[in-house]
Amino acid sequence: MGAAAPVPLGTVKVLVLGSGGREHALVRSLAEDPFVTALHAAPGNAGIAQEVPCHPVDAVDGDAVVALAAELGSELVVIGPEAPLVAGVGDALREAGIAVFGPSAAAARLEGSKAFAKEVMAAANVPTAMARVAATREEAAEALDAFGSPYVVKDDGLAAGKGVVVTEDRDAALAHAEDCFRAGGTVLIEEYLRGPEVSLFVLCDGRTGIPLSPAQDFKRIHDGDEGPNTGGMGAYTPLDWAPAGLVDEVMDRVATPVLAEMASRGTPFTGVLYCGLALTPRGIRVVEFNVRFGDPETQAVLARLKTPLGSLLLDAAKGRLDEDEQLHWRHESAVAVVLAAPGYPASPRTGGRVRGVRKAAAEPDVTVLHAGTGTDENGRVIATGGRVLAVVGRGDGLDAARERAYAGIERIRLDGGQYRHDIAAAAAAGRIEVPAAAARPPRTAPASNAGADPVTSTMGTTV
Ligand code: AMP
Ligand code: GLY
């Protein structure tokens, strides 16, 4: 272990690792925090590069990231994506004495292996879908028949949100399992969970967890939740329809037991535990854990967070989150709509010119956050990835926030670009139904609940 460099009181120099829309949102929020005196990103994207210096680096190469952080004098590295976390980049930085927001490789297995996540949930008595691991066609067929249709088949390893197939077609379910076997992996076959989904981010310092405002993500490529799964095509927050006790319940039944279980295994969890949940007729169930902020939920959630982000993330990294920390939120709703490249998610075609970003960003209460963007030889913005950017609209209530987000995205041009038109539409119209069993009364006064009171939330818990 190298000696930790003392962080001067009251300031911190931050390096954000990653190149997506989530990282652009993190950079935006960190840039607004007066506590953050230097801010760099690596490798970044065209939008991030307009705001802070970006450095080319292979984000999964621990030595290269440590060398860059040392050269920049970074006192906190915020690791955005899962791949460097699973690859142990956080461990390499910590060994070099640099504070990290993000878990160790051992703790990142909560996302890196769905089978491991299930094992932890079983040990911690956390409610989740029943599941079986299958390694052969026969095992897969048997598990599919045991759970019945709709079938849920998940690649056990990391798959950028695209390893999951949910289908009523048994042959398609088996074919996905066989694709995973051919690639050398195993699959998890699960019971289908019915009910609205919620993404809750919990900031963790190894012992204490503090929830952010819950959000909802839109996984499928097309309107009406049609088409294949993607990394996420849009998100909104807060969830006006969420049961009053939802955040308390997720903390009590999911986040706190998982934190305790990980600590007791000697692999305490530091960073953000993304709890992907379904509110089913039999109560809340964990759909998945991620070990990093969600994309594009972060773009919406951080648009509402008033509490300075830099000190929060440093406190998490240093094991000193205060469970009574009161987070402050803007009164508004936020809606993020993703613009994806043509051909996304199967085979995105990159290189297209992206026009109108400045016009979109000039709309009131609209922010444009880049994801898969770069610049051509003339410095013009082009698409370099499947998800190209997100337009975030803020407004008094979901209708207003949607109106802003769509006013922004309509100004942007990308040949063949795709976006959904129904982000937050059902919630704005009051059409989301929560099964009765998923709604239980709040543990404490409703004012302490991040779901019920969108403006302040306390509610940290310590294991
Ligand atoms: P995951 O990568 O595990 O988050 O799965 C991606 C998406 O697939 C989820 O957000 C859900 O929309 C869907 N999904 C995953 N597991 C299930 C399940 N057991 N039942 C229903 N839908 C699921
Ligand atoms: N929006 C889903 C994810 O970040 O995994």
GROMACS .gro file of C-alpha atoms and ligand atoms in nm:
model
  491
    1MET     CA    1   0.000   0.000   0.000
    2GLY     CA    2   0.143   0.341  -0.094
    3ALA     CA    3   0.098   0.625   0.155
    4ALA     CA    4  -0.222   0.818   0.090
    5ALA     CA    5  -0.145   1.174  -0.013
    6PRO     CA    6  -0.321   1.410   0.230
    7VAL     CA    7  -0.615   1.584   0.065
    8PRO     CA    8  -0.603   1.956   0.145
    9LEU     CA    9  -0.905   2.054   0.351
   10GLY     CA   10  -1.177   2.203   0.143
   11THR     CA   11  -1.061   2.109  -0.207
   12VAL     CA   12  -1.020   1.804  -0.423
   13LYS     CA   13  -0.870   1.736  -0.764
   14VAL     CA   14  -1.081   1.488  -0.954
   15LEU     CA   15  -1.031   1.261  -1.253
   16VAL     CA   16  -1.343   1.108  -1.410
   17LEU     CA   17  -1.283   0.784  -1.598
   18GLY     CA   18  -1.511   0.695  -1.889
   19SER     CA   19  -1.651   0.833  -2.210
   20GLY     CA   20  -2.030   0.810  -2.196
   21GLY     CA   21  -2.328   1.027  -2.117
   22ARG     CA   22  -2.310   0.925  -1.752
   23GLU     CA   23  -1.956   1.061  -1.735
   24HIS     CA   24  -2.059   1.385  -1.904
   25ALA     CA   25  -2.332   1.424  -1.640
   26LEU     CA   26  -2.079   1.352  -1.363
   27VAL     CA   27  -1.837   1.608  -1.508
   28ARG     CA   28  -2.114   1.871  -1.529
   29SER     CA   29  -2.212   1.822  -1.167
   30LEU     CA   30  -1.854   1.804  -1.040
   31ALA     CA   31  -1.767   2.122  -1.230
   32GLU     CA   32  -2.037   2.305  -1.035
   33ASP     CA   33  -1.892   2.200  -0.700
   34PRO     CA   34  -1.659   2.474  -0.565
   35PHE     CA   35  -1.484   2.204  -0.360
   36VAL     CA   36  -1.353   2.055  -0.686
   37THR     CA   37  -1.053   2.267  -0.786
   38ALA     CA   38  -0.927   2.061  -1.078
   39LEU     CA   39  -1.129   1.836  -1.302
   40HIS     CA   40  -1.003   1.608  -1.577
   41ALA     CA   41  -1.156   1.324  -1.776
   42ALA     CA   42  -1.016   1.021  -1.953
   43PRO     CA   43  -1.080   0.936  -2.225
   44GLY     CA   44  -1.394   1.157  -2.237
   45ASN     CA   45  -1.594   1.247  -2.547
   46ALA     CA   46  -1.650   1.553  -2.764
   47GLY     CA   47  -1.890   1.712  -2.514
   48ILE     CA   48  -1.675   1.647  -2.210
   49ALA     CA   49  -1.374   1.787  -2.399
   50GLN     CA   50  -1.556   2.119  -2.434
   51GLU     CA   51  -1.564   2.147  -2.055
   52VAL     CA   52  -1.252   1.987  -1.908
   53PRO     CA   53  -0.916   1.857  -2.032
   54CYS     CA   54  -0.947   1.502  -2.164
   55HIS     CA   55  -0.665   1.250  -2.174
   56PRO     CA   56  -0.642   0.945  -2.395
   57VAL     CA   57  -0.615   0.635  -2.180
   58ASP     CA   58  -0.723   0.275  -2.196
   59ALA     CA   59  -0.971   0.286  -1.907
   60VAL     CA   60  -0.925  -0.084  -1.823
   61ASP     CA   61  -0.545  -0.057  -1.800
   62GLY     CA   62  -0.482  -0.006  -1.427
   63ASP     CA   63  -0.116   0.093  -1.467
   64ALA     CA   64  -0.200   0.352  -1.731
   65VAL     CA   65  -0.480   0.500  -1.520
   66VAL     CA   66  -0.260   0.515  -1.209
   67ALA     CA   67   0.015   0.686  -1.410
   68LEU     CA   68  -0.230   0.942  -1.546
   69ALA     CA   69  -0.386   1.013  -1.205
   70ALA     CA   70  -0.037   1.055  -1.055
   71GLU     CA   71   0.070   1.287  -1.333
   72LEU     CA   72  -0.243   1.500  -1.286
   73GLY     CA   73  -0.214   1.498  -0.906
   74SER     CA   74  -0.568   1.358  -0.885
   75GLU     CA   75  -0.690   1.310  -0.529
   76LEU     CA   76  -1.010   1.133  -0.628
   77VAL     CA   77  -1.076   0.913  -0.930
   78VAL     CA   78  -1.442   0.859  -1.014
   79ILE     CA   79  -1.474   0.542  -1.220
   80GLY     CA   80  -1.781   0.565  -1.443
   81PRO     CA   81  -1.816   0.235  -1.633
   82GLU     CA   82  -1.824  -0.123  -1.508
   83ALA     CA   83  -1.542  -0.262  -1.723
   84PRO     CA   84  -1.254  -0.087  -1.540
   85LEU     CA   85  -1.415  -0.171  -1.205
   86VAL     CA   86  -1.443  -0.539  -1.289
   87ALA     CA   87  -1.086  -0.526  -1.427
   88GLY     CA   88  -0.955  -0.400  -1.091
   89VAL     CA   89  -0.862  -0.045  -1.188
   90GLY     CA   90  -1.004   0.075  -0.855
   91ASP     CA   91  -0.773  -0.164  -0.669
   92ALA     CA   92  -0.469  -0.042  -0.864
   93LEU     CA   93  -0.550   0.320  -0.777
   94ARG     CA   94  -0.608   0.243  -0.410
   95GLU     CA   95  -0.279   0.055  -0.392
   96ALA     CA   96  -0.115   0.368  -0.528
   97GLY     CA   97  -0.275   0.568  -0.244
   98ILE     CA   98  -0.534   0.747  -0.458
   99ALA     CA   99  -0.894   0.771  -0.334
  100VAL     CA  100  -1.145   0.602  -0.565
  101PHE     CA  101  -1.518   0.630  -0.605
  102GLY     CA  102  -1.601   0.279  -0.722
  103PRO     CA  103  -1.573  -0.072  -0.581
  104SER     CA  104  -1.284  -0.317  -0.578
  105ALA     CA  105  -1.282  -0.592  -0.842
  106ALA     CA  106  -1.401  -0.834  -0.575
  107ALA     CA  107  -1.703  -0.617  -0.493
  108ALA     CA  108  -1.766  -0.534  -0.860
  109ARG     CA  109  -1.854  -0.900  -0.913
  110LEU     CA  110  -2.203  -0.797  -0.803
  111GLU     CA  111  -2.234  -0.672  -1.159
  112GLY     CA  112  -1.962  -0.877  -1.328
  113SER     CA  113  -2.132  -1.208  -1.251
  114LYS     CA  114  -2.506  -1.241  -1.228
  115ALA     CA  115  -2.461  -1.579  -1.060
  116PHE     CA  116  -2.242  -1.417  -0.791
  117ALA     CA  117  -2.505  -1.146  -0.737
  118LYS     CA  118  -2.767  -1.418  -0.687
  119GLU     CA  119  -2.544  -1.595  -0.436
  120VAL     CA  120  -2.496  -1.273  -0.236
  121MET     CA  121  -2.869  -1.204  -0.246
  122ALA     CA  122  -2.946  -1.554  -0.125
  123ALA     CA  123  -2.698  -1.517   0.163
  124ALA     CA  124  -2.840  -1.175   0.257
  125ASN     CA  125  -3.201  -1.282   0.215
  126VAL     CA  126  -3.267  -1.020  -0.052
  127PRO     CA  127  -3.579  -1.072  -0.264
  128THR     CA  128  -3.502  -1.145  -0.629
  129ALA     CA  129  -3.625  -1.357  -0.918
  130MET     CA  130  -3.581  -1.730  -0.879
  131ALA     CA  131  -3.304  -1.839  -1.112
  132ARG     CA  132  -3.100  -2.134  -1.231
  133VAL     CA  133  -2.755  -2.139  -1.383
  134ALA     CA  134  -2.730  -2.341  -1.706
  135ALA     CA  135  -2.416  -2.447  -1.890
  136THR     CA  136  -2.564  -2.676  -2.155
  137ARG     CA  137  -2.859  -2.679  -2.393
  138GLU     CA  138  -3.025  -2.952  -2.187
  139GLU     CA  139  -2.992  -2.759  -1.862
  140ALA     CA  140  -3.121  -2.446  -2.033
  141ALA     CA  141  -3.422  -2.628  -2.179
  142GLU     CA  142  -3.506  -2.779  -1.843
  143ALA     CA  143  -3.486  -2.442  -1.666
  144LEU     CA  144  -3.695  -2.269  -1.934
  145ASP     CA  145  -3.967  -2.528  -1.891
  146ALA     CA  146  -3.950  -2.505  -1.514
  147PHE     CA  147  -4.015  -2.129  -1.513
  148GLY     CA  148  -4.236  -2.112  -1.821
  149SER     CA  149  -4.308  -1.821  -2.054
  150PRO     CA  150  -4.218  -1.534  -2.074
  151TYR     CA  151  -3.862  -1.664  -2.073
  152VAL     CA  152  -3.572  -1.466  -1.926
  153VAL     CA  153  -3.222  -1.569  -2.033
  154LYS     CA  154  -2.917  -1.376  -1.913
  155ASP     CA  155  -2.555  -1.399  -2.016
  156ASP     CA  156  -2.374  -1.449  -1.685
  157GLY     CA  157  -2.097  -1.199  -1.765
  158LEU     CA  158  -2.082  -0.831  -1.861
  159ALA     CA  159  -2.273  -0.755  -2.181
  160ALA     CA  160  -2.330  -0.377  -2.180
  161GLY     CA  161  -2.700  -0.418  -2.106
  162LYS     CA  162  -2.749  -0.641  -2.410
  163GLY     CA  163  -2.697  -0.988  -2.266
  164VAL     CA  164  -3.057  -1.032  -2.156
  165VAL     CA  165  -3.332  -1.176  -2.371
  166VAL     CA  166  -3.691  -1.166  -2.250
  167THR     CA  167  -3.921  -1.348  -2.490
  168GLU     CA  168  -4.226  -1.567  -2.521
  169ASP     CA  169  -4.050  -1.760  -2.797
  170ARG     CA  170  -3.888  -2.070  -2.645
  171ASP     CA  171  -3.666  -2.124  -2.951
  172ALA     CA  172  -3.536  -1.767  -2.932
  173ALA     CA  173  -3.467  -1.814  -2.559
  174LEU     CA  174  -3.273  -2.135  -2.627
  175ALA     CA  175  -3.088  -1.976  -2.918
  176HIS     CA  176  -2.966  -1.693  -2.691
  177ALA     CA  177  -2.849  -1.946  -2.433
  178GLU     CA  178  -2.660  -2.135  -2.703
  179ASP     CA  179  -2.497  -1.814  -2.829
  180CYS     CA  180  -2.369  -1.754  -2.475
  181PHE     CA  181  -2.240  -2.113  -2.447
  182ARG     CA  182  -2.063  -2.080  -2.783
  183ALA     CA  183  -1.892  -1.766  -2.653
  184GLY     CA  184  -1.761  -1.975  -2.362
  185GLY     CA  185  -2.007  -1.853  -2.101
  186THR     CA  186  -2.297  -1.977  -1.893
  187VAL     CA  187  -2.646  -1.833  -1.855
  188LEU     CA  188  -2.890  -1.756  -1.582
  189ILE     CA  189  -3.249  -1.849  -1.652
  190GLU     CA  190  -3.498  -1.665  -1.439
  191GLU     CA  191  -3.856  -1.640  -1.338
  192TYR     CA  192  -4.023  -1.350  -1.524
  193LEU     CA  193  -4.090  -1.046  -1.304
  194ARG     CA  194  -4.404  -0.849  -1.379
  195GLY     CA  195  -4.445  -0.487  -1.271
  196PRO     CA  196  -4.295  -0.141  -1.309
  197GLU     CA  197  -3.916  -0.112  -1.287
  198VAL     CA  198  -3.722   0.130  -1.069
  199SER     CA  199  -3.354   0.221  -1.064
  200LEU     CA  200  -3.230   0.330  -0.723
  201PHE     CA  201  -2.870   0.447  -0.682
  202VAL     CA  202  -2.725   0.408  -0.333
  203LEU     CA  203  -2.398   0.585  -0.254
  204CYS     CA  204  -2.191   0.352  -0.036
  205ASP     CA  205  -1.873   0.392   0.165
  206GLY     CA  206  -1.834   0.028   0.263
  207ARG     CA  207  -2.064   0.060   0.566
  208THR     CA  208  -2.314   0.336   0.507
  209GLY     CA  209  -2.556   0.372   0.218
  210ILE     CA  210  -2.733   0.691   0.109
  211PRO     CA  211  -3.001   0.663  -0.159
  212LEU     CA  212  -3.045   0.912  -0.440
  213SER     CA  213  -3.381   0.995  -0.593
  214PRO     CA  214  -3.528   0.690  -0.771
  215ALA     CA  215  -3.557   0.692  -1.148
  216GLN     CA  216  -3.709   0.484  -1.424
  217ASP     CA  217  -3.519   0.370  -1.730
  218PHE     CA  218  -3.648   0.265  -2.075
  219LYS     CA  219  -3.455  -0.040  -2.190
  220ARG     CA  220  -3.613  -0.125  -2.523
  221ILE     CA  221  -3.519   0.052  -2.844
  222HIS     CA  222  -3.870   0.136  -2.969
  223ASP     CA  223  -4.176   0.319  -2.838
  224GLY     CA  224  -4.416   0.106  -2.638
  225ASP     CA  225  -4.126  -0.107  -2.506
  226GLU     CA  226  -4.089  -0.286  -2.838
  227GLY     CA  227  -3.772  -0.423  -2.991
  228PRO     CA  228  -3.447  -0.545  -2.838
  229ASN     CA  229  -3.295  -0.432  -2.511
  230THR     CA  230  -3.044  -0.149  -2.520
  231GLY     CA  231  -2.821   0.019  -2.263
  232GLY     CA  232  -3.114   0.254  -2.196
  233MET     CA  233  -3.304   0.493  -2.425
  234GLY     CA  234  -3.429   0.744  -2.169
  235ALA     CA  235  -3.506   0.803  -1.804
  236TYR     CA  236  -3.692   1.030  -1.568
  237THR     CA  237  -3.703   1.122  -1.201
  238PRO     CA  238  -3.860   1.154  -0.948
  239LEU     CA  239  -4.124   0.882  -0.957
  240ASP     CA  240  -4.443   1.052  -0.847
  241TRP     CA  241  -4.622   0.718  -0.862
  242ALA     CA  242  -4.380   0.531  -0.635
  243PRO     CA  243  -4.524   0.401  -0.309
  244ALA     CA  244  -4.436   0.630  -0.017
  245GLY     CA  245  -4.218   0.372   0.158
  246LEU     CA  246  -4.032   0.248  -0.147
  247VAL     CA  247  -3.688   0.393  -0.079
  248ASP     CA  248  -3.700   0.290   0.288
  249GLU     CA  249  -3.796  -0.059   0.186
  250VAL     CA  250  -3.520  -0.091  -0.071
  251MET     CA  251  -3.268   0.032   0.186
  252ASP     CA  252  -3.397  -0.211   0.452
  253ARG     CA  253  -3.445  -0.516   0.238
  254VAL     CA  254  -3.186  -0.475  -0.035
  255ALA     CA  255  -2.905  -0.221  -0.001
  256THR     CA  256  -2.829  -0.252   0.370
  257PRO     CA  257  -2.824  -0.635   0.377
  258VAL     CA  258  -2.604  -0.642   0.066
  259LEU     CA  259  -2.363  -0.389   0.219
  260ALA     CA  260  -2.348  -0.601   0.535
  261GLU     CA  261  -2.296  -0.922   0.340
  262MET     CA  262  -2.017  -0.773   0.129
  263ALA     CA  263  -1.847  -0.629   0.439
  264SER     CA  264  -1.870  -0.964   0.619
  265ARG     CA  265  -1.702  -1.134   0.323
  266GLY     CA  266  -1.409  -0.893   0.356
  267THR     CA  267  -1.503  -0.718   0.032
  268PRO     CA  268  -1.685  -0.403   0.148
  269PHE     CA  269  -1.869  -0.215  -0.123
  270THR     CA  270  -1.762   0.142  -0.198
  271GLY     CA  271  -1.914   0.343  -0.480
  272VAL     CA  272  -2.267   0.337  -0.611
  273LEU     CA  273  -2.481   0.029  -0.579
  274TYR     CA  274  -2.738   0.048  -0.856
  275CYS     CA  275  -3.042  -0.146  -0.745
  276GLY     CA  276  -3.252  -0.241  -1.049
  277LEU     CA  277  -3.591  -0.340  -0.911
  278ALA     CA  278  -3.929  -0.463  -1.023
  279LEU     CA  279  -4.239  -0.380  -0.818
  280THR     CA  280  -4.421  -0.708  -0.860
  281PRO     CA  281  -4.754  -0.839  -0.726
  282ARG     CA  282  -4.547  -1.035  -0.472
  283GLY     CA  283  -4.348  -0.730  -0.357
  284ILE     CA  284  -4.021  -0.572  -0.462
  285ARG     CA  285  -3.768  -0.793  -0.640
  286VAL     CA  286  -3.413  -0.718  -0.747
  287VAL     CA  287  -3.379  -0.750  -1.124
  288GLU     CA  288  -3.008  -0.674  -1.123
  289PHE     CA  289  -2.728  -0.494  -0.947
  290ASN     CA  290  -2.484  -0.267  -1.118
  291VAL     CA  291  -2.178  -0.132  -0.944
  292ARG     CA  292  -2.178   0.210  -1.107
  293PHE     CA  293  -2.418   0.487  -1.193
  294GLY     CA  294  -2.683   0.399  -1.451
  295ASP     CA  295  -2.685   0.549  -1.795
  296PRO     CA  296  -2.907   0.742  -1.881
  297GLU     CA  297  -3.067   0.759  -1.533
  298THR     CA  298  -2.768   0.956  -1.402
  299GLN     CA  299  -2.827   1.228  -1.659
  300ALA     CA  300  -3.177   1.279  -1.513
  301VAL     CA  301  -3.096   1.220  -1.144
  302LEU     CA  302  -2.799   1.456  -1.130
  303ALA     CA  303  -3.001   1.725  -1.307
  304ARG     CA  304  -3.204   1.744  -0.985
  305LEU     CA  305  -2.929   1.706  -0.724
  306LYS     CA  306  -2.841   2.034  -0.554
  307THR     CA  307  -2.601   1.888  -0.295
  308PRO     CA  308  -2.244   1.934  -0.425
  309LEU     CA  309  -2.138   1.605  -0.579
  310GLY     CA  310  -1.759   1.621  -0.530
  311SER     CA  311  -1.764   1.615  -0.152
  312LEU     CA  312  -2.027   1.341  -0.150
  313LEU     CA  313  -1.822   1.113  -0.375
  314LEU     CA  314  -1.502   1.187  -0.181
  315ASP     CA  315  -1.677   1.105   0.146
  316ALA     CA  316  -1.796   0.775  -0.002
  317ALA     CA  317  -1.444   0.698  -0.125
  318LYS     CA  318  -1.297   0.780   0.217
  319GLY     CA  319  -1.546   0.574   0.416
  320ARG     CA  320  -1.702   0.875   0.584
  321LEU     CA  321  -2.053   0.908   0.447
  322ASP     CA  322  -2.275   1.040   0.720
  323GLU     CA  323  -2.596   0.843   0.740
  324ASP     CA  324  -2.775   1.163   0.838
  325GLU     CA  325  -2.645   1.348   0.537
  326GLN     CA  326  -2.935   1.541   0.397
  327LEU     CA  327  -2.940   1.558   0.022
  328HIS     CA  328  -3.110   1.850  -0.146
  329TRP     CA  329  -3.301   1.820  -0.468
  330ARG     CA  330  -3.449   2.070  -0.711
  331HIS     CA  331  -3.827   2.080  -0.705
  332GLU     CA  332  -3.839   2.001  -1.075
  333SER     CA  333  -3.873   1.677  -1.265
  334ALA     CA  334  -3.604   1.575  -1.511
  335VAL     CA  335  -3.645   1.370  -1.828
  336ALA     CA  336  -3.353   1.239  -2.035
  337VAL     CA  337  -3.411   1.127  -2.395
  338VAL     CA  338  -3.132   0.938  -2.570
  339LEU     CA  339  -3.045   0.986  -2.936
  340ALA     CA  340  -2.902   0.662  -3.075
  341ALA     CA  341  -2.713   0.598  -3.398
  342PRO     CA  342  -2.881   0.419  -3.689
  343GLY     CA  343  -2.862   0.041  -3.650
  344TYR     CA  344  -2.833   0.059  -3.268
  345PRO     CA  345  -2.834  -0.171  -3.074
  346ALA     CA  346  -2.746  -0.459  -3.312
  347SER     CA  347  -2.490  -0.283  -3.531
  348PRO     CA  348  -2.470   0.093  -3.486
  349ARG     CA  349  -2.343   0.291  -3.784
  350THR     CA  350  -2.107   0.558  -3.663
  351GLY     CA  351  -1.949   0.856  -3.835
  352GLY     CA  352  -2.269   1.055  -3.901
  353ARG     CA  353  -2.263   1.434  -3.848
  354VAL     CA  354  -2.453   1.551  -3.540
  355ARG     CA  355  -2.605   1.891  -3.600
  356GLY     CA  356  -2.804   2.132  -3.388
  357VAL     CA  357  -2.649   2.055  -3.048
  358ARG     CA  358  -2.592   2.422  -2.972
  359LYS     CA  359  -2.946   2.512  -3.069
  360ALA     CA  360  -3.083   2.235  -2.850
  361ALA     CA  361  -2.869   2.339  -2.554
  362ALA     CA  362  -2.988   2.700  -2.597
  363GLU     CA  363  -3.346   2.595  -2.526
  364PRO     CA  364  -3.449   2.693  -2.174
  365ASP     CA  365  -3.413   2.420  -1.911
  366VAL     CA  366  -3.243   2.190  -2.159
  367THR     CA  367  -2.901   2.030  -2.125
  368VAL     CA  368  -2.728   1.821  -2.390
  369LEU     CA  369  -2.499   1.551  -2.257
  370HIS     CA  370  -2.273   1.376  -2.504
  371ALA     CA  371  -2.215   1.001  -2.508
  372GLY     CA  372  -2.076   0.841  -2.827
  373THR     CA  373  -1.944   1.157  -2.988
  374GLY     CA  374  -1.614   1.269  -3.132
  375THR     CA  375  -1.499   1.532  -3.377
  376ASP     CA  376  -1.396   1.498  -3.740
  377GLU     CA  377  -1.087   1.657  -3.894
  378ASN     CA  378  -1.276   1.988  -3.916
  379GLY     CA  379  -1.374   1.981  -3.551
  380ARG     CA  380  -1.737   1.897  -3.626
  381VAL     CA  381  -1.928   1.666  -3.393
  382ILE     CA  382  -1.982   1.313  -3.526
  383ALA     CA  383  -2.139   0.999  -3.382
  384THR     CA  384  -1.881   0.749  -3.259
  385GLY     CA  385  -2.099   0.511  -3.060
  386GLY     CA  386  -2.441   0.350  -3.037
  387ARG     CA  387  -2.586   0.596  -2.791
  388VAL     CA  388  -2.482   0.935  -2.920
  389LEU     CA  389  -2.616   1.184  -2.667
  390ALA     CA  390  -2.898   1.255  -2.426
  391VAL     CA  391  -3.111   1.564  -2.404
  392VAL     CA  392  -3.224   1.641  -2.052
  393GLY     CA  393  -3.527   1.860  -1.991
  394ARG     CA  394  -3.621   2.004  -1.654
  395GLY     CA  395  -3.958   2.141  -1.561
  396ASP     CA  396  -4.225   2.174  -1.304
  397GLY     CA  397  -4.368   1.824  -1.327
  398LEU     CA  398  -4.314   1.551  -1.583
  399ASP     CA  399  -4.524   1.707  -1.859
  400ALA     CA  400  -4.313   2.022  -1.852
  401ALA     CA  401  -3.986   1.829  -1.831
  402ARG     CA  402  -4.088   1.607  -2.124
  403GLU     CA  403  -4.189   1.906  -2.327
  404ARG     CA  404  -3.843   2.061  -2.269
  405ALA     CA  405  -3.651   1.741  -2.345
  406TYR     CA  406  -3.839   1.686  -2.671
  407ALA     CA  407  -3.812   2.055  -2.770
  408GLY     CA  408  -3.436   2.003  -2.734
  409ILE     CA  409  -3.399   1.674  -2.916
  410GLU     CA  410  -3.613   1.790  -3.206
  411ARG     CA  411  -3.344   2.050  -3.281
  412ILE     CA  412  -3.079   1.783  -3.325
  413ARG     CA  413  -3.015   1.617  -3.660
  414LEU     CA  414  -2.840   1.287  -3.719
  415ASP     CA  415  -2.913   1.088  -4.036
  416GLY     CA  416  -3.094   0.772  -3.932
  417GLY     CA  417  -3.081   0.878  -3.566
  418GLN     CA  418  -3.335   0.710  -3.339
  419TYR     CA  419  -3.504   0.822  -3.022
  420ARG     CA  420  -3.812   0.718  -2.830
  421HIS     CA  421  -4.110   0.950  -2.820
  422ASP     CA  422  -4.268   0.803  -2.509
  423ILE     CA  423  -4.007   0.859  -2.238
  424ALA     CA  424  -4.196   0.931  -1.913
  425ALA     CA  425  -4.526   0.946  -2.106
  426ALA     CA  426  -4.707   0.679  -1.904
  427ALA     CA  427  -4.596   0.831  -1.575
  428ALA     CA  428  -4.696   1.181  -1.686
  429ALA     CA  429  -5.038   1.047  -1.778
  430GLY     CA  430  -5.077   0.865  -1.445
  431ARG     CA  431  -5.082   0.529  -1.624
  432ILE     CA  432  -4.832   0.338  -1.410
  433GLU     CA  433  -4.993   0.082  -1.187
  434VAL     CA  434  -4.812  -0.044  -0.882
  435PRO     CA  435  -4.929  -0.386  -0.763
  436ALA     CA  436  -5.068  -0.360  -0.409
  437ALA     CA  437  -4.807  -0.591  -0.254
  438ALA     CA  438  -4.525  -0.367  -0.373
  439ALA     CA  439  -4.660  -0.069  -0.180
  440ARG     CA  440  -4.600  -0.080   0.193
  441PRO     CA  441  -4.627   0.206   0.441
  442PRO     CA  442  -4.315   0.414   0.506
  443ARG     CA  443  -4.085   0.315   0.792
  444THR     CA  444  -4.050   0.674   0.911
  445ALA     CA  445  -4.228   1.002   0.854
  446PRO     CA  446  -4.291   1.048   0.482
  447ALA     CA  447  -4.076   1.364   0.484
  448SER     CA  448  -3.764   1.147   0.510
  449ASN     CA  449  -3.844   0.946   0.203
  450ALA     CA  450  -3.665   1.020  -0.122
  451GLY     CA  451  -3.957   0.883  -0.319
  452ALA     CA  452  -4.230   1.072  -0.143
  453ASP     CA  453  -4.048   1.398  -0.082
  454PRO     CA  454  -3.866   1.485  -0.398
  455VAL     CA  455  -3.687   1.783  -0.242
  456THR     CA  456  -3.488   1.646   0.052
  457SER     CA  457  -3.388   1.296   0.142
  458THR     CA  458  -3.196   1.165   0.439
  459MET     CA  459  -3.239   0.799   0.508
  460GLY     CA  460  -2.885   0.673   0.507
  461THR     CA  461  -2.833   0.343   0.684
  462THR     CA  462  -2.519   0.193   0.828
  463VAL     CA  463  -2.435  -0.174   0.862
  464AMP     P1  464  -3.053  -0.681  -1.663
  464AMP     O1  465  -2.933  -0.667  -1.751
  464AMP     O2  466  -3.047  -0.796  -1.569
  464AMP     O3  467  -3.088  -0.553  -1.600
  464AMP     O4  468  -3.179  -0.698  -1.758
  464AMP     C1  469  -3.212  -0.600  -1.854
  464AMP     C2  470  -3.360  -0.580  -1.859
  464AMP     O5  471  -3.425  -0.703  -1.891
  464AMP     C3  472  -3.422  -0.538  -1.726
  464AMP     O6  473  -3.415  -0.403  -1.703
  464AMP     C4  474  -3.565  -0.584  -1.746
  464AMP     O7  475  -3.637  -0.493  -1.825
  464AMP     C5  476  -3.548  -0.712  -1.823
  464AMP     N1  477  -3.542  -0.822  -1.726
  464AMP     C6  478  -3.432  -0.873  -1.668
  464AMP     N2  479  -3.464  -0.972  -1.582
  464AMP     C7  480  -3.598  -0.986  -1.587
  464AMP     C8  481  -3.692  -1.071  -1.522
  464AMP     N3  482  -3.653  -1.167  -1.437
  464AMP     N4  483  -3.820  -1.053  -1.551
  464AMP     C9  484  -3.862  -0.958  -1.637
  464AMP     N5  485  -3.779  -0.876  -1.704
  464AMP    C10  486  -3.648  -0.888  -1.679
  465GLY     N1  487  -2.965   0.220  -1.778
  465GLY     C1  488  -2.925   0.090  -1.741
  465GLY     C2  489  -2.786   0.077  -1.700
  465GLY     O1  490  -2.716   0.173  -1.681
  465GLY     O2  491  -2.742  -0.035  -1.684
   0.00000   0.00000   0.00000
